[in-house]
């Protein structure tokens, strides 16, 4: 069949859509397998995780995508998206997959529904329909795959079904590099319809994986080359083409798991098969059966039994959906724009959960090998997630803070499996400590649970030097104060939030990591320049610091609060004296003491990062710095697809700036639309009362708004990506505009949390504060109003906001349960539902 795309002409551009939102079921429905890039989903949100594309590509892992990878995936493969959980059907010589790939036989019908923690892929060919539901049930270390086969024809059908999963030898890095060993270690066991993967289990590992099906099988394969054939591919496995498994038994090479079954269905008949891809850990003394060799399968069998009937699967799925109802029932909005509603109520919150779980480790752009959890990344993820499960947020904050050093510096990353700081990357990223202040504050603002400040938290995972969380905040705050440069601005160190502004690197040798290389030039100074300063960290400090002051005041530590406030005031003064460029804030001083991000610069005259935080902390407000800056941003950085990071783009390598100038103009940190920091400007515009401007920037990048231009945008229209090609994209090859608007690096980005903050707290104006829920919208003036329900500290607030005068910002009156209140902080209640009416004006 010809795949039907929704094509229409609007605003001078052809728009192509590849699917649609189903808001009722909270699903994105993909209508063709040929999306402009694989559009993926995540399964699992506790310990067992899977990535799954709309053609069933992807892989799974337990807790840590590098150290405990369960199935294999081929990143950067040709063709794209190879490796996955594949079902092959051989229907009298016609071989096909329900998800189209990898065989790519044209289907008679195709649909993929990505929902909250599950994906349903349906394919139809020659009257046979195959619907596969993939999900990781709550509290379960495995992926359930339910296959429903239906004969929609008018006569009986006999066909063959093959499942397929390829085992990864646990450590994903080793798995794709150490072939001299790996080709000789693979081991399996087969027991009835269950294939066990036990490589290294006899020796040093206490865990195995299995792939089961709840029915008798007619054969199996566990050796990849026997199943596929050395010179064939996933698209034409020999066993599938031959219509029969080989019953191969892997001993080294590449172990796989494939079940084979011959099935006959009468006209109209259906058959359901349930596969489980599971992971089991065993106590050392119980690893084997009495013979000391055979795997102890007790736990695996219990797992298989848990989902061995369609009823149990339906209950598991219902339970998963119920948990998402709960998570998404905390904040709900009804605005005049259904795209906003679907972002806020469904997809943005969903993405926040995924980024919270995975930080920047495993996506289709993050290989799961390079990066564990980021100190700054995970702290920021808390901001978008904390209202969903505050307990898990608290646990995470403590894990993160445990990788801090006594002087307030921090490991930049840690591995989720060990929770230990990653020594390869080390520390000295100048912004890191400040994000901890922000995440702890967000947790308290949400929950009112001040006891987090009393938690004893180790330094560098060493409990013998534990201190209270409050002390961790103090060392975080003073890490900035104690590391100032010549202008009284924070030292930039290895990098600040922008990993690609490396002011102490001066790297001229390929292969040196911009993030970790220490130039001998700065060795004597401790590894980084004592001249290079970050204005971004300065403004992040003035934005974050007041939270620390408020915490101290709440605790009655007035002297300490005053001392901290004095540092903030001093910083503001220093910024205005040395970092105000007349119409916007500078970006930095480089190691030569030269300005970066100034009108005086040849390129990179204005940068986005310091501006928003400066505006939101009122730096230079009395001189009109906020409005001037917003105007400059609109003029120099804004485009129809979002705000570029800097302008003009760098066209040559500036050794004193580092990685940023290595990217062709318009990509990544060199004048790409880096969506994460767009949110800071959205927040700042809203804060400054420019609701129309804030909403304009919001809608330029919010995924649901990009759906119409998916053919340009390419990545999933339901989640943010890290980057969109900027207006300078293509300029290096004389084709400015090429790839402008093209998304990359979807899913794992701080953009998720920050845009959740931007839309819910700054635009719609529901801001958890230390003393209660504050309502302070800054909306498009055209809106008549909107409604919010918000569960908060045990009570539920049903808020109606009216905007009779069509203002962007400002509140005339607030009534709670019929009584007018002073100000706009809603009282904290002991439960119950409370009706709030807010009139703007
Ligand atoms: C990327 C950054 C990333 C950094 C650290 C750089 O190459 O451009 O976005 O944060 O590496 O992994
Ligand atoms: C991606 C990284 O995950 C994040 O930590 C960093 O702030 C941005 N890149 C900007 O460089």
Short mmCIF file of C-alpha atoms in Angstrom, two decimals, residues 499-823:
data_model
loop_
_atom_site.label_atom_id
_atom_site.label_comp_id
_atom_site.label_asym_id
_atom_site.label_seq_id
_atom_site.Cartn_x
_atom_site.Cartn_y
_atom_site.Cartn_z
CA UNK A 499 30.23 22.48 28.09
CA UNK A 500 31.57 23.86 24.87
CA UNK A 501 32.90 27.17 26.17
CA UNK A 502 36.26 25.89 27.37
CA UNK A 503 38.20 28.96 28.34
CA UNK A 504 41.14 27.09 29.84
CA UNK A 505 41.60 24.46 27.21
CA UNK A 506 43.56 26.02 24.34
CA UNK A 507 43.50 22.68 22.64
CA UNK A 508 45.23 22.27 19.29
CA UNK A 509 45.63 18.52 19.27
CA UNK A 510 42.97 16.17 17.95
CA UNK A 511 41.52 13.77 20.46
CA UNK A 512 41.93 15.98 23.51
CA UNK A 513 38.60 16.18 25.27
CA UNK A 514 37.50 19.76 25.56
CA UNK A 515 35.86 18.92 28.84
CA UNK A 516 38.72 17.14 30.55
CA UNK A 517 41.95 18.31 28.95
CA UNK A 518 44.14 20.43 31.18
CA UNK A 519 46.38 22.75 29.26
CA UNK A 520 49.88 22.80 30.77
CA UNK A 521 49.55 26.57 30.53
CA UNK A 522 47.15 26.48 33.46
CA UNK A 523 48.61 23.59 35.38
CA UNK A 524 50.31 25.74 37.95
CA UNK A 525 47.06 27.58 38.57
CA UNK A 526 45.26 24.35 39.46
CA UNK A 527 44.09 23.29 36.03
CA UNK A 528 42.16 26.30 34.85
CA UNK A 529 42.66 29.97 34.26
CA UNK A 530 42.30 32.30 37.20
CA UNK A 531 41.39 35.08 34.79
CA UNK A 532 38.56 33.58 32.71
CA UNK A 533 35.20 34.42 34.26
CA UNK A 534 31.67 33.31 33.51
CA UNK A 535 28.93 35.92 33.48
CA UNK A 536 26.45 33.10 33.10
CA UNK A 537 27.49 31.63 36.44
CA UNK A 538 27.32 35.11 37.93
CA UNK A 539 23.70 35.50 36.88
CA UNK A 540 22.88 31.92 37.82
CA UNK A 541 24.25 32.81 41.25
CA UNK A 542 22.07 35.89 41.60
CA UNK A 543 19.08 33.84 40.43
CA UNK A 544 19.72 30.83 42.66
CA UNK A 545 21.22 32.54 45.69
CA UNK A 546 17.99 34.08 47.02
CA UNK A 547 16.67 30.55 47.57
CA UNK A 548 19.57 29.86 49.89
CA UNK A 549 18.90 33.12 51.69
CA UNK A 550 15.21 32.26 52.07
CA UNK A 551 16.11 28.86 53.51
CA UNK A 552 18.46 30.43 56.05
CA UNK A 553 15.80 32.95 57.05
CA UNK A 554 13.24 30.22 57.49
CA UNK A 555 15.67 28.46 59.81
CA UNK A 556 16.14 31.67 61.79
CA UNK A 557 19.77 32.00 60.72
CA UNK A 558 19.45 35.69 60.06
CA UNK A 559 23.13 36.55 60.25
CA UNK A 560 24.09 33.90 57.75
CA UNK A 561 21.20 35.01 55.55
CA UNK A 562 22.40 38.61 55.63
CA UNK A 563 25.94 37.55 54.81
CA UNK A 564 24.75 35.50 51.84
CA UNK A 565 22.51 38.32 50.65
CA UNK A 566 25.48 40.69 50.78
CA UNK A 567 27.36 38.35 48.42
CA UNK A 568 24.43 38.36 46.02
CA UNK A 569 24.19 42.14 46.10
CA UNK A 570 27.90 42.43 45.50
CA UNK A 571 27.68 40.07 42.56
CA UNK A 572 24.88 42.14 41.02
CA UNK A 573 27.01 45.22 41.37
CA UNK A 574 29.99 43.47 39.80
CA UNK A 575 27.85 42.32 36.90
CA UNK A 576 26.58 45.82 36.19
CA UNK A 577 30.06 47.29 36.53
CA UNK A 578 31.90 44.76 34.39
CA UNK A 579 29.45 42.62 32.47
CA UNK A 580 26.72 44.92 31.15
CA UNK A 581 27.41 45.58 27.49
CA UNK A 582 24.88 48.38 27.06
CA UNK A 583 22.05 46.36 25.55
CA UNK A 584 22.68 42.89 26.96
CA UNK A 585 24.98 41.04 29.32
CA UNK A 586 28.41 39.77 28.31
CA UNK A 587 28.98 36.04 28.19
CA UNK A 588 32.41 35.80 29.77
CA UNK A 589 35.91 37.11 30.07
CA UNK A 590 38.37 34.78 28.42
CA UNK A 591 41.73 33.74 29.81
CA UNK A 592 43.32 36.85 28.25
CA UNK A 593 40.82 39.01 30.07
CA UNK A 594 39.05 39.82 26.79
CA UNK A 595 35.28 40.18 26.57
CA UNK A 596 33.25 37.33 25.09
CA UNK A 597 29.73 38.07 23.90
CA UNK A 598 30.15 41.78 23.41
CA UNK A 599 29.32 44.22 20.63
CA UNK A 600 33.05 44.69 20.39
CA UNK A 601 33.56 41.06 19.33
CA UNK A 602 33.82 40.17 15.70
CA UNK A 603 31.65 37.07 16.08
CA UNK A 604 29.58 35.71 18.94
CA UNK A 605 28.51 39.21 20.02
CA UNK A 606 25.50 38.10 22.02
CA UNK A 607 24.87 34.87 23.90
CA UNK A 608 21.65 33.63 25.34
CA UNK A 609 22.76 31.99 28.59
CA UNK A 610 23.39 34.85 31.03
CA UNK A 611 20.44 36.98 29.90
CA UNK A 612 17.47 35.13 31.36
CA UNK A 613 18.90 34.66 34.83
CA UNK A 614 19.98 38.30 34.91
CA UNK A 615 16.46 39.43 34.08
CA UNK A 616 14.90 37.07 36.59
CA UNK A 617 17.16 38.33 39.36
CA UNK A 618 16.50 41.99 38.52
CA UNK A 619 20.12 42.77 37.69
CA UNK A 620 20.18 46.33 36.37
CA UNK A 621 16.41 46.49 36.31
CA UNK A 622 16.36 50.08 37.50
CA UNK A 623 18.36 50.96 34.37
CA UNK A 624 15.93 49.08 32.17
CA UNK A 625 18.38 46.24 31.55
CA UNK A 626 15.57 43.69 31.42
CA UNK A 627 13.60 45.30 28.61
CA UNK A 628 16.70 46.24 26.65
CA UNK A 629 17.97 42.68 26.87
CA UNK A 630 14.64 41.21 25.80
CA UNK A 631 14.56 43.52 22.81
CA UNK A 632 18.08 42.54 21.80
CA UNK A 633 17.22 38.87 22.11
CA UNK A 634 14.18 39.30 19.92
CA UNK A 635 16.16 41.14 17.33
CA UNK A 636 19.35 39.10 17.25
CA UNK A 637 18.52 35.62 18.44
CA UNK A 638 14.94 34.87 17.59
CA UNK A 639 13.87 32.83 14.56
CA UNK A 640 10.65 31.07 13.57
CA UNK A 641 12.06 27.83 15.01
CA UNK A 642 13.35 29.22 18.28
CA UNK A 643 16.17 31.30 19.74
CA UNK A 644 19.72 30.65 18.62
CA UNK A 645 22.35 30.35 21.32
CA UNK A 646 24.65 33.06 20.02
CA UNK A 647 24.98 35.45 17.15
CA UNK A 648 26.77 35.82 14.82
CA UNK A 649 27.87 32.21 14.65
CA UNK A 650 31.58 31.49 14.87
CA UNK A 651 33.05 30.87 11.46
CA UNK A 652 36.55 29.97 12.58
CA UNK A 653 38.25 28.12 15.41
CA UNK A 654 38.88 30.32 18.42
CA UNK A 655 41.39 28.41 20.46
CA UNK A 656 40.62 30.57 23.49
CA UNK A 657 36.93 29.53 23.41
CA UNK A 658 37.26 25.83 22.70
CA UNK A 659 34.63 23.39 21.47
CA UNK A 660 31.93 25.95 20.72
CA UNK A 661 33.83 27.18 17.70
CA UNK A 662 34.40 23.67 16.35
CA UNK A 663 30.79 23.25 15.27
CA UNK A 664 29.72 24.50 11.86
CA UNK A 665 27.54 27.59 12.31
CA UNK A 666 23.98 26.84 13.30
CA UNK A 667 24.63 23.54 15.02
CA UNK A 668 24.77 22.64 18.68
CA UNK A 669 26.32 25.26 20.90
CA UNK A 670 27.55 27.32 17.94
CA UNK A 671 24.39 29.25 17.14
CA UNK A 672 22.12 26.25 17.14
CA UNK A 673 18.70 26.62 18.68
CA UNK A 674 19.65 25.02 21.97
CA UNK A 675 16.18 24.50 23.34
CA UNK A 676 17.23 24.14 26.98
CA UNK A 677 18.24 27.76 27.30
CA UNK A 678 15.29 28.99 25.23
CA UNK A 679 13.29 28.13 28.33
CA UNK A 680 15.32 30.58 30.43
CA UNK A 681 14.29 33.35 28.07
CA UNK A 682 10.68 32.20 28.04
CA UNK A 683 10.77 32.36 31.85
CA UNK A 684 12.48 35.74 31.80
CA UNK A 685 10.06 37.28 29.32
CA UNK A 686 7.15 35.99 31.39
CA UNK A 687 8.80 37.30 34.56
CA UNK A 688 9.22 40.71 32.96
CA UNK A 689 5.52 40.78 32.11
CA UNK A 690 5.99 40.10 28.40
CA UNK A 691 3.49 37.24 28.17
CA UNK A 692 3.06 37.54 24.42
CA UNK A 693 6.79 37.37 23.86
CA UNK A 694 7.14 34.45 26.26
CA UNK A 695 4.40 32.51 24.52
CA UNK A 696 5.83 33.25 21.10
CA UNK A 697 9.15 31.66 22.07
CA UNK A 698 7.37 28.80 23.79
CA UNK A 699 5.34 27.91 20.73
CA UNK A 700 8.32 28.16 18.40
CA UNK A 701 9.92 25.12 20.02
CA UNK A 702 7.23 23.17 21.90
CA UNK A 703 7.06 19.78 20.17
CA UNK A 704 3.30 19.70 19.62
CA UNK A 705 3.69 22.93 17.68
CA UNK A 706 6.35 21.38 15.44
CA UNK A 707 4.08 18.52 14.38
CA UNK A 708 2.90 20.30 11.26
CA UNK A 709 6.46 20.71 10.06
CA UNK A 710 7.68 17.23 10.97
CA UNK A 711 9.24 16.87 7.56
CA UNK A 712 11.60 19.72 8.44
CA UNK A 713 11.83 19.08 12.17
CA UNK A 714 12.39 15.32 11.72
CA UNK A 715 12.48 14.25 15.38
CA UNK A 716 9.49 13.20 17.46
CA UNK A 717 6.69 15.80 17.62
CA UNK A 718 5.84 14.72 21.17
CA UNK A 719 9.15 15.40 22.90
CA UNK A 720 11.79 18.08 22.98
CA UNK A 721 15.19 17.56 21.49
CA UNK A 722 18.36 19.23 22.69
CA UNK A 723 18.93 21.12 19.50
CA UNK A 724 17.28 22.52 16.38
CA UNK A 725 19.36 23.74 13.46
CA UNK A 726 19.71 27.53 13.75
CA UNK A 727 19.44 30.23 11.13
CA UNK A 728 23.13 29.84 10.28
CA UNK A 729 22.82 26.12 9.62
CA UNK A 730 24.38 25.36 6.27
CA UNK A 731 26.32 28.63 6.16
CA UNK A 732 29.66 26.83 6.26
CA UNK A 733 28.88 25.20 2.94
CA UNK A 734 27.42 28.32 1.40
CA UNK A 735 23.87 27.06 1.82
CA UNK A 736 22.55 29.06 4.71
CA UNK A 737 19.18 27.75 5.70
CA UNK A 738 19.94 24.11 4.95
CA UNK A 739 18.80 22.14 7.99
CA UNK A 740 17.41 25.27 9.64
CA UNK A 741 14.62 23.95 11.86
CA UNK A 742 15.90 20.39 11.88
CA UNK A 743 15.75 18.75 15.31
CA UNK A 744 18.48 16.54 16.78
CA UNK A 745 19.24 14.77 20.04
CA UNK A 746 15.66 14.18 21.05
CA UNK A 747 14.48 13.02 24.47
CA UNK A 748 17.27 13.37 27.03
CA UNK A 749 17.72 17.06 27.61
CA UNK A 750 17.29 19.59 30.37
CA UNK A 751 14.88 21.22 27.96
CA UNK A 752 12.15 18.91 29.23
CA UNK A 753 12.34 20.12 32.82
CA UNK A 754 12.98 23.75 31.99
CA UNK A 755 10.16 24.05 29.52
CA UNK A 756 7.87 22.39 32.02
CA UNK A 757 8.93 25.11 34.45
CA UNK A 758 8.53 27.78 31.78
CA UNK A 759 5.02 26.89 30.73
CA UNK A 760 3.57 25.77 34.05
CA UNK A 761 5.29 28.12 36.47
CA UNK A 762 6.16 31.21 34.47
CA UNK A 763 3.52 31.40 31.73
CA UNK A 764 0.56 29.70 33.37
CA UNK A 765 1.98 30.93 36.65
CA UNK A 766 1.47 28.08 39.10
CA UNK A 767 4.59 28.42 41.20
CA UNK A 768 5.24 26.29 44.24
CA UNK A 769 6.91 28.57 46.76
CA UNK A 770 8.32 28.03 50.22
CA UNK A 771 5.10 29.20 51.88
CA UNK A 772 2.49 27.87 49.49
CA UNK A 773 1.32 27.81 45.93
CA UNK A 774 1.79 31.14 44.23
CA UNK A 775 -0.35 32.12 41.24
CA UNK A 776 1.25 34.60 38.89
CA UNK A 777 0.42 34.05 35.21
CA UNK A 778 2.08 35.84 32.32
CA UNK A 779 0.05 34.81 29.31
CA UNK A 780 -0.78 35.89 25.77
CA UNK A 781 -3.02 38.94 26.05
CA UNK A 782 -5.49 37.36 23.63
CA UNK A 783 -6.41 34.67 26.15
CA UNK A 784 -9.71 35.11 28.00
CA UNK A 785 -8.44 32.91 30.79
CA UNK A 786 -7.76 29.27 31.61
CA UNK A 787 -8.22 26.63 34.27
CA UNK A 788 -5.79 24.62 36.34
CA UNK A 789 -6.19 21.82 38.80
CA UNK A 790 -3.19 21.26 41.01
CA UNK A 791 -2.65 18.81 43.84
CA UNK A 792 -0.25 20.34 46.28
CA UNK A 793 0.81 19.38 49.80
CA UNK A 794 -2.21 17.12 50.25
CA UNK A 795 -4.91 19.50 49.00
CA UNK A 796 -6.38 20.05 45.57
CA UNK A 797 -6.76 23.51 44.07
CA UNK A 798 -9.26 24.08 41.29
CA UNK A 799 -8.15 27.39 39.87
CA UNK A 800 -10.05 29.48 37.34
CA UNK A 801 -8.14 32.40 35.91
CA UNK A 802 -10.04 35.14 34.14
CA UNK A 803 -8.49 37.75 31.95
CA UNK A 804 -11.32 40.21 31.19
CA UNK A 805 -8.99 43.12 30.38
CA UNK A 806 -6.73 41.05 28.16
CA UNK A 807 -3.52 41.82 29.97
CA UNK A 808 -0.40 39.66 29.89
CA UNK A 809 0.35 39.87 33.57
CA UNK A 810 -1.07 41.28 36.77
CA UNK A 811 -3.64 40.16 39.28
CA UNK A 812 -6.63 42.17 40.47
CA UNK A 813 -8.16 39.74 42.88
CA UNK A 814 -7.87 36.25 44.27
CA UNK A 815 -10.66 34.43 46.07
CA UNK A 816 -10.27 31.06 47.74
CA UNK A 817 -13.46 29.13 48.46
CA UNK A 818 -15.37 32.37 48.00
CA UNK A 819 -13.22 34.51 50.31
CA UNK A 820 -10.92 37.20 48.99
CA UNK A 821 -7.29 36.79 50.04
CA UNK A 822 -4.42 39.24 50.21
CA UNK A 823 -1.66 38.65 47.71
#
